[in-house]
Coordinates of N, CA and C in Angstrom, one line a residue:
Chain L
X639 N 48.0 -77.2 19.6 CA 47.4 -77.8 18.3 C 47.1 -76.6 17.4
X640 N 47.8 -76.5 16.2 CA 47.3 -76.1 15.0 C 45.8 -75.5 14.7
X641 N 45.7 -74.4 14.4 CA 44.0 -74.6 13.9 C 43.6 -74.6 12.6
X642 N 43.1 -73.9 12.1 CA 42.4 -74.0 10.5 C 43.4 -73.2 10.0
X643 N 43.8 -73.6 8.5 CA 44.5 -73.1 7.9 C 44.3 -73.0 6.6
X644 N 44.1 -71.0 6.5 CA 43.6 -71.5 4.6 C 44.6 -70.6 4.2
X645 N 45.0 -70.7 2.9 CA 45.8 -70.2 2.0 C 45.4 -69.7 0.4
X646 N 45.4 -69.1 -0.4 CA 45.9 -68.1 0.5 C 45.4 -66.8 1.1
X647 N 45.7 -66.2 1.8 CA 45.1 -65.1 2.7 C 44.2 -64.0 2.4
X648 N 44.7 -63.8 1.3 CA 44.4 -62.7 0.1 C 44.9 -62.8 -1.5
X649 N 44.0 -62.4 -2.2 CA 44.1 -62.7 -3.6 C 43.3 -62.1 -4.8
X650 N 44.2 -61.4 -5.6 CA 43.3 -60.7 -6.5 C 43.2 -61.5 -8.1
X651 N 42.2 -61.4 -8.4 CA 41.7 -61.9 -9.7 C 41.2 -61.3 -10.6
X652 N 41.1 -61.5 -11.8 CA 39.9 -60.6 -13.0 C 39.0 -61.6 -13.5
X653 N 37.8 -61.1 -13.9 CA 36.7 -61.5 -14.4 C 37.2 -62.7 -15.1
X654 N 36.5 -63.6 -15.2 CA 37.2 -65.1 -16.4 C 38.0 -66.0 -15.9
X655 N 38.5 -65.2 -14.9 CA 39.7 -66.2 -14.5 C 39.4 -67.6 -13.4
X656 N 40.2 -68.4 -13.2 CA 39.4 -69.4 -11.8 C 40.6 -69.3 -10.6
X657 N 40.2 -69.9 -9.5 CA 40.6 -69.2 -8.7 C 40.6 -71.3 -7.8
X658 N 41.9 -71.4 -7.0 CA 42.0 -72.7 -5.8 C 42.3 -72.2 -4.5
X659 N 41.3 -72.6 -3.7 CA 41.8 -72.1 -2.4 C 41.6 -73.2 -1.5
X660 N 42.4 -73.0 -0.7 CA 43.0 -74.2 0.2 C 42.7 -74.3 1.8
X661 N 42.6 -75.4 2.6 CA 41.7 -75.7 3.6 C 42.6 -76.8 4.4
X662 N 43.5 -76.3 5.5 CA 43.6 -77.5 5.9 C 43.2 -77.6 7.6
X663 N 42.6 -78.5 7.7 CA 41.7 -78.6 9.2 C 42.5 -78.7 10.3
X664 N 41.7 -78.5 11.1 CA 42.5 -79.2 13.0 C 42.8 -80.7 12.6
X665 N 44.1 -80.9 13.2 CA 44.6 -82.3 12.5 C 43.7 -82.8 13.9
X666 N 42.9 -84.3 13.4 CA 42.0 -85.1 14.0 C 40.8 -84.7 13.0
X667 N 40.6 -83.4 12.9 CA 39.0 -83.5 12.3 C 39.0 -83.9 10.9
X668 N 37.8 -84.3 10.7 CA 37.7 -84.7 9.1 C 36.6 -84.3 8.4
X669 N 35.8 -83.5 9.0 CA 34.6 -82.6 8.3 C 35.3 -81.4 7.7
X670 N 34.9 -81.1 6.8 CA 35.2 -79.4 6.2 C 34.4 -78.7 5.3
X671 N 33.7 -77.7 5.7 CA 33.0 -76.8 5.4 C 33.4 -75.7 4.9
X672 N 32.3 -75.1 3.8 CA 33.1 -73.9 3.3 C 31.9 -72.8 3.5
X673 N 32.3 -71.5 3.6 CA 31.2 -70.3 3.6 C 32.1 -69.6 2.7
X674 N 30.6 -68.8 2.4 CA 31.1 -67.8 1.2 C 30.5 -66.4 2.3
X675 N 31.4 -65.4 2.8 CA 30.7 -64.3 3.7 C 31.0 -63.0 2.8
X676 N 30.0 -62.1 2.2 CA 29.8 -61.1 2.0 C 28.9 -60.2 3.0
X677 N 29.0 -58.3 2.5 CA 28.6 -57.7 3.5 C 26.7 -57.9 3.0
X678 N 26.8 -58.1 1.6 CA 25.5 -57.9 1.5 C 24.4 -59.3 2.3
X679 N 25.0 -60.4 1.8 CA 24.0 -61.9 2.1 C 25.0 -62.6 3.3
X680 N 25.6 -62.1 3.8 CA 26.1 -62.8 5.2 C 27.1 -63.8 5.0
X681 N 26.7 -65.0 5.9 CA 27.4 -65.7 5.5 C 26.4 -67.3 4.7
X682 N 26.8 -67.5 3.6 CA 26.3 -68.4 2.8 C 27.0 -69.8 2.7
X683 N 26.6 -71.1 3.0 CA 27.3 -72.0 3.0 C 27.2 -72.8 1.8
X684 N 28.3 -72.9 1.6 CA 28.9 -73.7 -0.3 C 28.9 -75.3 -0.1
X685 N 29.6 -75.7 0.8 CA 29.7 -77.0 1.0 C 30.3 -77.9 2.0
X686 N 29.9 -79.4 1.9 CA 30.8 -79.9 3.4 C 31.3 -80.7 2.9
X687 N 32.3 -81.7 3.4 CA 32.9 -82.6 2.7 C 33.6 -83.7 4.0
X688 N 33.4 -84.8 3.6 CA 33.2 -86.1 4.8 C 34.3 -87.0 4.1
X689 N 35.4 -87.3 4.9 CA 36.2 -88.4 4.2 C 36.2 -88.5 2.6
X690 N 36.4 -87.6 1.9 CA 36.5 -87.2 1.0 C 35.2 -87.1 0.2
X691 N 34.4 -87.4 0.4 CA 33.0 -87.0 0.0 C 32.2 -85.9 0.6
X692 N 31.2 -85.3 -0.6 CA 30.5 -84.5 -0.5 C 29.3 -85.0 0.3
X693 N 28.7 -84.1 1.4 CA 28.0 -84.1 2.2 C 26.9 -83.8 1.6
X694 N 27.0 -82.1 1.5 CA 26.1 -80.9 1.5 C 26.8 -80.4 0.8
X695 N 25.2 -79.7 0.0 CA 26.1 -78.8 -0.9 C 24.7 -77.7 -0.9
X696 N 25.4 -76.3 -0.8 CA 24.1 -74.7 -0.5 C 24.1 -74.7 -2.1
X697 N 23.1 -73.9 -2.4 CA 22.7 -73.1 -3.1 C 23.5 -72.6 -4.3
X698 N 24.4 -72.6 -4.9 CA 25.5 -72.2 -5.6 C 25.7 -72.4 -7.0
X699 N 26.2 -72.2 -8.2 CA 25.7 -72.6 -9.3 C 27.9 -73.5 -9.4
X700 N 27.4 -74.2 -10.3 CA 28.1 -75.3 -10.4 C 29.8 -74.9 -10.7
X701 N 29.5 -73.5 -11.0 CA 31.4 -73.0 -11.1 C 32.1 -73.2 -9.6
X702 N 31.1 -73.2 -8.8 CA 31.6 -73.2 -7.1 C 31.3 -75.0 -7.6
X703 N 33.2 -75.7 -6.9 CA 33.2 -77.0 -7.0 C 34.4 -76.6 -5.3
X704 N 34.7 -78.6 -5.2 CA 34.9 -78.5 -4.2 C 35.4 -80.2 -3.8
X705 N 36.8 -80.2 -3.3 CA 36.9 -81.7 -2.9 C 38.2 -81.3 -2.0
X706 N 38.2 -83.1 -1.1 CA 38.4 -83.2 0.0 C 39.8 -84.6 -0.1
X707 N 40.5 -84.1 0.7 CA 41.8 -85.2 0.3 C 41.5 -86.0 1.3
X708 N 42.5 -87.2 1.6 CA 42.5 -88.1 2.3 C 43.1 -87.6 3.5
X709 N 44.1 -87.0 3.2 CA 44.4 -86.0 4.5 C 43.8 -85.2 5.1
X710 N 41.9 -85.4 4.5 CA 41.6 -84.1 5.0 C 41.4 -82.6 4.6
X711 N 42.6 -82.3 3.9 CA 43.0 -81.1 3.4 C 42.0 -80.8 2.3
X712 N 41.3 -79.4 2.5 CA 40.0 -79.2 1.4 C 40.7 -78.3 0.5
X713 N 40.2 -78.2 -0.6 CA 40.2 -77.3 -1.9 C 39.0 -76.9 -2.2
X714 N 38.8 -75.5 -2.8 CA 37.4 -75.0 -3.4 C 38.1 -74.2 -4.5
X715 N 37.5 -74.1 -5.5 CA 37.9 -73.8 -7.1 C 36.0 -73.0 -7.0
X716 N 36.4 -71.8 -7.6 CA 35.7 -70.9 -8.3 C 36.1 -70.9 -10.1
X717 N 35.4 -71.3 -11.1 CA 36.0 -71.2 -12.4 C 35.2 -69.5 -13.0
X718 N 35.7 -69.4 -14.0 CA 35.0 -68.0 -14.5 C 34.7 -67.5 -13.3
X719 N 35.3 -66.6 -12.9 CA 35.0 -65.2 -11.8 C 34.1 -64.4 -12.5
X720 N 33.3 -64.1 -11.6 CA 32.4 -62.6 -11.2 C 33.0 -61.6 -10.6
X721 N 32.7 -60.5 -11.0 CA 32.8 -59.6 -10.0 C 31.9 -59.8 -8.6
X722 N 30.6 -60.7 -8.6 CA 30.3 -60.8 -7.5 C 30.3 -62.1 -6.8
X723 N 31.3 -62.6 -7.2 CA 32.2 -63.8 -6.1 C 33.4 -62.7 -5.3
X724 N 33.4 -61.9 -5.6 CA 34.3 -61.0 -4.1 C 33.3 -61.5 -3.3
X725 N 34.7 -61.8 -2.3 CA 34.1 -62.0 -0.7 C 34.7 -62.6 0.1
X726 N 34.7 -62.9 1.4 CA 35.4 -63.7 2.3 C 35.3 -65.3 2.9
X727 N 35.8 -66.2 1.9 CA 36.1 -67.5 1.8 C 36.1 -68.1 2.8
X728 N 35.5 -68.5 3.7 CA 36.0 -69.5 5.3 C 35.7 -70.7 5.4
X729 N 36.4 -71.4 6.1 CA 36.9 -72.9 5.9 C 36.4 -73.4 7.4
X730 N 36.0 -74.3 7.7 CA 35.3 -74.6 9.1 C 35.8 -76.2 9.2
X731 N 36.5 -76.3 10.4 CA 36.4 -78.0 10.4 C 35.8 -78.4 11.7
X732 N 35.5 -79.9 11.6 CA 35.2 -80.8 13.0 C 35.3 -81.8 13.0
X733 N 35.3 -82.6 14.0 CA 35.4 -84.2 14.2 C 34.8 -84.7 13.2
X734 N 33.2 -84.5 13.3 CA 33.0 -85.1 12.4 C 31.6 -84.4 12.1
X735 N 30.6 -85.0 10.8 CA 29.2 -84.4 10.7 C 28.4 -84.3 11.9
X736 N 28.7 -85.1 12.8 CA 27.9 -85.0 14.1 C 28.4 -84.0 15.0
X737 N 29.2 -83.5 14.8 CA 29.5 -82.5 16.4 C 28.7 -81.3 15.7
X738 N 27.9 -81.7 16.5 CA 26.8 -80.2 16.5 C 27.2 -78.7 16.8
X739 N 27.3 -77.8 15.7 CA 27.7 -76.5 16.0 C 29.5 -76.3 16.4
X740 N 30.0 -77.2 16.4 CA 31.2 -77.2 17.2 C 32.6 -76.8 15.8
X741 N 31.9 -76.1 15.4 CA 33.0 -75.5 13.9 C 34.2 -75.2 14.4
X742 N 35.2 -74.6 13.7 CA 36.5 -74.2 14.0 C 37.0 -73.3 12.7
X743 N 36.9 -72.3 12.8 CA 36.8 -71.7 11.2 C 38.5 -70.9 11.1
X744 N 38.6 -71.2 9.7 CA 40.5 -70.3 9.8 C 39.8 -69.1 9.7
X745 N 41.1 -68.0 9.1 CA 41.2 -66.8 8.8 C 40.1 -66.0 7.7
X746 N 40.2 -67.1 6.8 CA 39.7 -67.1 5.5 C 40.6 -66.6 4.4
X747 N 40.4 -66.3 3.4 CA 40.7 -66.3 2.0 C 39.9 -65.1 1.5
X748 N 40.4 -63.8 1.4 CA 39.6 -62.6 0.7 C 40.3 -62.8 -0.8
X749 N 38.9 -62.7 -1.8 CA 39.2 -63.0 -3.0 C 38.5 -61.7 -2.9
X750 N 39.4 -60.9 -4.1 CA 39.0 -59.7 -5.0 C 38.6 -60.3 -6.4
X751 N 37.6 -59.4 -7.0 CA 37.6 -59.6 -8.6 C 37.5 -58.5 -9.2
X752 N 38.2 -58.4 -10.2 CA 38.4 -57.0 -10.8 C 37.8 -57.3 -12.0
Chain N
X1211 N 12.0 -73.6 4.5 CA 13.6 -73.2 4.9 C 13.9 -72.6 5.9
X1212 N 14.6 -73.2 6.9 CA 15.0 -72.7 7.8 C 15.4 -70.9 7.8
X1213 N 15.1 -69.4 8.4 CA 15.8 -68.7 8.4 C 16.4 -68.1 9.7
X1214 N 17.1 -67.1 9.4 CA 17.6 -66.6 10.9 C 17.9 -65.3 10.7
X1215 N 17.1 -64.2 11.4 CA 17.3 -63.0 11.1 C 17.7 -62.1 12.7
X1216 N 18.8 -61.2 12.2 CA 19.2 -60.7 13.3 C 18.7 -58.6 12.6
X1217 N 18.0 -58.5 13.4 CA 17.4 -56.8 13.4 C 18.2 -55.7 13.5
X1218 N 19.5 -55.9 14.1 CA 20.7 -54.7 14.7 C 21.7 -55.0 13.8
X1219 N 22.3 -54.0 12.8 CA 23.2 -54.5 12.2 C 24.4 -54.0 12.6
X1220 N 24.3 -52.3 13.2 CA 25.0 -52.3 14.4 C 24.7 -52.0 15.8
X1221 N 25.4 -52.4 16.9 CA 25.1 -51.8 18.3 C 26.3 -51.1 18.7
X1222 N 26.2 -50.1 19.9 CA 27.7 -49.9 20.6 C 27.3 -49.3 22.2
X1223 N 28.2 -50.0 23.0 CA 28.0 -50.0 23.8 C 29.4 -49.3 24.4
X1224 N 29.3 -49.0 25.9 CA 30.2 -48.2 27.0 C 30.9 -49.5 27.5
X1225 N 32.2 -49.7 27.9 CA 32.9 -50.7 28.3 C 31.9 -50.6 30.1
X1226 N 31.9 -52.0 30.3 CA 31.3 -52.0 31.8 C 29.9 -52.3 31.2
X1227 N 29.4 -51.8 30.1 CA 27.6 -51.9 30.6 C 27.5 -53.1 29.7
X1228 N 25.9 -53.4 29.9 CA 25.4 -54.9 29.8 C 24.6 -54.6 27.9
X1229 N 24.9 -55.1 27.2 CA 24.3 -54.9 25.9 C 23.7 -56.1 25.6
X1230 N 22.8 -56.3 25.0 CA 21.7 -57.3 24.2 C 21.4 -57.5 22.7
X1231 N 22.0 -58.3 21.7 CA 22.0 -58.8 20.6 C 20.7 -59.1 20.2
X1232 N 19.5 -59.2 19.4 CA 18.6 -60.2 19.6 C 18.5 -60.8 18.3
X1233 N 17.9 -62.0 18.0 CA 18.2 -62.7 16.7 C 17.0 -63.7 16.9
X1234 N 15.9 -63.5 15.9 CA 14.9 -64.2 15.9 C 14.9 -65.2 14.7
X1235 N 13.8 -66.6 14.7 CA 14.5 -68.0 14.0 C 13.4 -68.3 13.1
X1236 N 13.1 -69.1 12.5 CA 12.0 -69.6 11.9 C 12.3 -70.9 11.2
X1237 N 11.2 -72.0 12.2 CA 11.5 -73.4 11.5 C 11.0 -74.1 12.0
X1238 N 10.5 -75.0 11.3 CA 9.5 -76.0 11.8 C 9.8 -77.3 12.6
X1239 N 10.9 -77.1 12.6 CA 11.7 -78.4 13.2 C 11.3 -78.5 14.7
X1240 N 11.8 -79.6 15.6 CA 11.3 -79.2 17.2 C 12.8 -79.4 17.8
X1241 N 13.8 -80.1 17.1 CA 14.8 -80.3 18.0 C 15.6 -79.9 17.1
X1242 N 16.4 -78.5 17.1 CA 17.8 -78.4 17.0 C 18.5 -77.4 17.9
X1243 N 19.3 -76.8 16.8 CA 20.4 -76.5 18.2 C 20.8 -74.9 17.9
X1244 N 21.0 -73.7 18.9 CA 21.1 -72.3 18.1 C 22.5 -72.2 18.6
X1245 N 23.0 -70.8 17.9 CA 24.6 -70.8 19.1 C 25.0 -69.3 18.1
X1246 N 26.0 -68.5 19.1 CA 26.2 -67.1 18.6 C 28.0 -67.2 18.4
X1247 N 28.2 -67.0 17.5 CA 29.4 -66.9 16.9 C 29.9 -65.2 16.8
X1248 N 30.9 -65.5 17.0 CA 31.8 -63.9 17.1 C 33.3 -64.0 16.4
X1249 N 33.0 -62.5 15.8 CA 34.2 -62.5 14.7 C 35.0 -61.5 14.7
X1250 N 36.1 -61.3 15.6 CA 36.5 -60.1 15.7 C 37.3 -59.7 14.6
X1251 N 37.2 -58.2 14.5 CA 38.1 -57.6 12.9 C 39.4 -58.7 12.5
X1252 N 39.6 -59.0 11.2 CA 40.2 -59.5 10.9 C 41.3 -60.7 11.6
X1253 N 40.2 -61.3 12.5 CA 40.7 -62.6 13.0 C 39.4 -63.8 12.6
X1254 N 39.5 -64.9 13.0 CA 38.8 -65.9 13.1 C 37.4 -66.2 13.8
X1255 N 36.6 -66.3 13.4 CA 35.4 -66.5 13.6 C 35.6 -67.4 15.3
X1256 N 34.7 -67.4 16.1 CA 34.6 -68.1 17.3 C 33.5 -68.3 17.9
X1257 N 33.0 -69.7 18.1 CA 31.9 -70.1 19.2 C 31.7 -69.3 20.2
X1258 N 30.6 -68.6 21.0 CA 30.6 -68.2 22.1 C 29.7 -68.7 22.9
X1259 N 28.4 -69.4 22.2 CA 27.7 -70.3 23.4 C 26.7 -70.8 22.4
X1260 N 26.5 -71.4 23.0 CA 25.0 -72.7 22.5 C 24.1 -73.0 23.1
X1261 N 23.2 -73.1 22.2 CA 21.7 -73.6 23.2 C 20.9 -74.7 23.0
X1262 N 21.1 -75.8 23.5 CA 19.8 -76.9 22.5 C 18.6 -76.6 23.1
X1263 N 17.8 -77.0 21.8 CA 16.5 -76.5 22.3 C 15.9 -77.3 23.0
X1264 N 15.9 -78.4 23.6 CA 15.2 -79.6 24.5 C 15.3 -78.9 26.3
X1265 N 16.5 -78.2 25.6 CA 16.6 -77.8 27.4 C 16.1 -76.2 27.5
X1266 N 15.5 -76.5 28.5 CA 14.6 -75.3 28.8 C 15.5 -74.2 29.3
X1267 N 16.4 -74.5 30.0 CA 17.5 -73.8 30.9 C 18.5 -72.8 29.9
X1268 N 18.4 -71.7 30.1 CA 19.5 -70.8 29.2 C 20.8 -71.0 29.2
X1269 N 21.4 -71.2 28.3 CA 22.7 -70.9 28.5 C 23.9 -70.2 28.8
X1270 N 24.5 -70.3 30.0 CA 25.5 -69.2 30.3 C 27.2 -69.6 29.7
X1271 N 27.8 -68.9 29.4 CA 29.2 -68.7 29.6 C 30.0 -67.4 29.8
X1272 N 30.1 -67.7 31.3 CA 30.6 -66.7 32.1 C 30.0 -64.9 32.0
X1273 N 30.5 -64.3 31.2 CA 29.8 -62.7 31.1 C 28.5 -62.9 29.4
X1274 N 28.5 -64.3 29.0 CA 27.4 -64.6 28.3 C 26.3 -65.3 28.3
X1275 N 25.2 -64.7 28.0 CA 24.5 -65.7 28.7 C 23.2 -65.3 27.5
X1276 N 22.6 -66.3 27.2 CA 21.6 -66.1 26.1 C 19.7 -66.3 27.1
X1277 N 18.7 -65.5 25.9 CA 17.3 -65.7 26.4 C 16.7 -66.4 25.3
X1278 N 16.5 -67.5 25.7 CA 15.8 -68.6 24.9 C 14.7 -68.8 24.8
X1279 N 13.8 -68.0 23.9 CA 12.2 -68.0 23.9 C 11.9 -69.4 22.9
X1280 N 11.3 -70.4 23.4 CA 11.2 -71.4 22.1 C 10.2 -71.0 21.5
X1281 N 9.3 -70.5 22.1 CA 8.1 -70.2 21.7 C 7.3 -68.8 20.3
X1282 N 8.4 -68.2 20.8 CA 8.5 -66.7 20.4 C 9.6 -66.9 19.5
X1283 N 10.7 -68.2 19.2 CA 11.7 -68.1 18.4 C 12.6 -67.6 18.3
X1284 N 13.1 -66.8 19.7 CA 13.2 -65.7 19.6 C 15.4 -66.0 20.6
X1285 N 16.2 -65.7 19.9 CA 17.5 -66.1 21.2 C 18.5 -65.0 20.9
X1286 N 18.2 -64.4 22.4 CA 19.4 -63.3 22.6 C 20.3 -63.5 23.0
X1287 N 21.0 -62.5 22.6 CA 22.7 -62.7 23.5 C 23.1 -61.3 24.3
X1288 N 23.4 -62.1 25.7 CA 23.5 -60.9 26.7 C 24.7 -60.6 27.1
X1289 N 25.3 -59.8 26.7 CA 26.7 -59.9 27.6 C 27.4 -58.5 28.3
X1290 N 27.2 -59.1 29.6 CA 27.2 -58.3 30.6 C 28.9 -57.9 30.8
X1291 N 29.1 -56.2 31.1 CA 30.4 -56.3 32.1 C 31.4 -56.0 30.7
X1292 N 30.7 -55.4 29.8 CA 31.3 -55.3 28.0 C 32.7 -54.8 28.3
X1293 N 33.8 -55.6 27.2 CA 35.1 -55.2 27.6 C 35.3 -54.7 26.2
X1294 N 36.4 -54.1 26.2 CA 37.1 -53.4 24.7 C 37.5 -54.9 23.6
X1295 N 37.5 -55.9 24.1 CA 37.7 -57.0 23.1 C 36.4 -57.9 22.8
X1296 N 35.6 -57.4 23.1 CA 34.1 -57.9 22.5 C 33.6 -57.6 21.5
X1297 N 34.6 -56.2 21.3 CA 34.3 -55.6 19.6 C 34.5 -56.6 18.9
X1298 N 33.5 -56.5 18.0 CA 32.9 -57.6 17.4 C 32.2 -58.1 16.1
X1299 N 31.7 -59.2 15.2 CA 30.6 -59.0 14.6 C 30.3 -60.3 15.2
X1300 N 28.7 -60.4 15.5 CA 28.7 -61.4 16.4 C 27.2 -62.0 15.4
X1301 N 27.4 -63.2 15.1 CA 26.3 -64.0 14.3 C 25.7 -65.0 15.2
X1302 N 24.2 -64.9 14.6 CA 23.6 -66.1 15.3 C 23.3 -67.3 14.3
X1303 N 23.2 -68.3 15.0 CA 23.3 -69.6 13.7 C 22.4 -70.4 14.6
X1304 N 21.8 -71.0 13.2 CA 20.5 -72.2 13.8 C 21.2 -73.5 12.8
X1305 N 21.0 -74.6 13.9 CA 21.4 -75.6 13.3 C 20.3 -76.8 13.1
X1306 N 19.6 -77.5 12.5 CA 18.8 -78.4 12.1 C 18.9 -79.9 12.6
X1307 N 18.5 -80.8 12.4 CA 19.2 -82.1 12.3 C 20.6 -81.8 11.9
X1308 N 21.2 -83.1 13.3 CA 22.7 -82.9 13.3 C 23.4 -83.4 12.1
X1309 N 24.3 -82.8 12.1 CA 25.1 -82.7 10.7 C 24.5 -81.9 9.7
X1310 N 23.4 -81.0 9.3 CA 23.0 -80.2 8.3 C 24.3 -78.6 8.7
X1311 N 24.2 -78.2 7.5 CA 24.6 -77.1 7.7 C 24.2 -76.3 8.7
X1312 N 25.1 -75.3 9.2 CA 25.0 -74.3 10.0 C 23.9 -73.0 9.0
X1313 N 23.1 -72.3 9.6 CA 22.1 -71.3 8.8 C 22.5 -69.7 9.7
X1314 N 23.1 -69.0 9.1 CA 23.8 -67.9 9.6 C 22.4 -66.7 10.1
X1315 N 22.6 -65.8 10.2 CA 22.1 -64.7 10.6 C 23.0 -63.7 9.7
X1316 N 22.9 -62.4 9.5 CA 23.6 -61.5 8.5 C 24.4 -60.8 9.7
X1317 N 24.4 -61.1 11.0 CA 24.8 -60.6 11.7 C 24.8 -59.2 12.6
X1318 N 25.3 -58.6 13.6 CA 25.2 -57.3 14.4 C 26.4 -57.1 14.7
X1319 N 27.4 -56.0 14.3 CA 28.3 -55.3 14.6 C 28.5 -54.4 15.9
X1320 N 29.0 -55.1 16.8 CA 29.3 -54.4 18.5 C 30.6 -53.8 18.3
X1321 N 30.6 -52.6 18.4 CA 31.4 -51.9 19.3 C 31.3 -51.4 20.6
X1322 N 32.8 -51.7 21.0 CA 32.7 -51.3 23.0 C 33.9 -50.7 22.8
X1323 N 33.0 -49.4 23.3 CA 34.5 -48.2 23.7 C 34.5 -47.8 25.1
X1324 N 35.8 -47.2 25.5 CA 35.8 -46.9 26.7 C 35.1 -45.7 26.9

């Protein structure tokens, strides 16, 4: 079985620009979660997403958006970059809101911003 | 607000010997659920054990095995018998009522050398 899959792997950007990154889960699951992991604040959680609806949503100001296909397959869009949205993007999926702790996280997505 | 703070941001240990993570929690809740995730360099984040808090009984898997103070807040991770692929960054996470997000720790950096 496949596991998490984000795309793309690496990616450089400049200030202003926006940025889509891509999520596609363990086929069966339909939860998908996103972290935002830097070295300073860890890892911070952006959002979840349930049958194409928004769950949960952390702390984040509104340039951090985020939706969920029918297939499952998640997108997260950064608009106007910071230089301090560098960081490493991870994608988490599960059966469903209820499997407790039972994540499955891809590789992630290192975004640069210049 | 739930937090989760881990004190070691790195450790390193001798392949063979027994090293100890510790990661202390804060929250008012009575029933949720902790668990230590590990992230080796440039691969994929990974479950390594769980603990719900109702059961008094620690958690083992296999050379891991956690100390679950409910009282003290307090959940280590032990892992005995350290191999060269344990190198690590190993997070602890507290989970709330099921389906809330996962609440990270900033994590502890293991290295195991021979």
């Amino acid at each position: 079985k496949a596991g998490v899959t984000q795309t793309p792997r690496y990616l450089i950007k400049t200030r202003g620009q926006q940025v889509t990154l891509s999520c596609s889960p363990i086929s069966g699951h339909r939860s998908v979660s996103w972290y935002q992991q830097t070295p300073g604040q860890g890892l911070q959680f952006l959002f979840e997403y349930f049958s194409e609806t928004q769950r949960n949503k952390g702390n984040f100001p509104g340039r951090f958006s985020g939706r969920q296909f029918s297939n499952s397959r998640s997108e997260m869009n950064v608009s106007t970059l910071e230089l301090g949205d560098s960081a490493l993007y991870l994608c988490a999926s599960s059966l469903s809101p209820g499997e407790v702790g039972e994540l499955f996280f891809g590789e992630g997505s290192r975004l640069t911003v210049l | 607000a739930q937090t989760v703070t881990q004190s070691q941001p790195e450790m390193s240990v001798q392949e063979a010997e027994t090293v100890t993570l510790s990661c202390t929690y804060d929250t008012s809740e009575n029933n949720y659920y902790l668990f230590w995730y590990k992230q080796p360099p440039s691969r994929q984040m990974i479950l390594v054990i769980r603990q719900e808090a109702y059961k008094q009984q620690n958690a083992t898997e296999n050379r891991f095995s956690v100390n679950f103070q409910k009282a003290a807040k307090s959940f280590s991770l032990k892992i005995s018998d350290s191999q060269l692929g344990d190198t690590a960054m190993y997070f602890c996470a507290f989970e709330g009522q099921a389906g809330t997000a996962l609440i990270f720790g900033k994590g502890t950096t293991l290295s195991v050398s021979s």
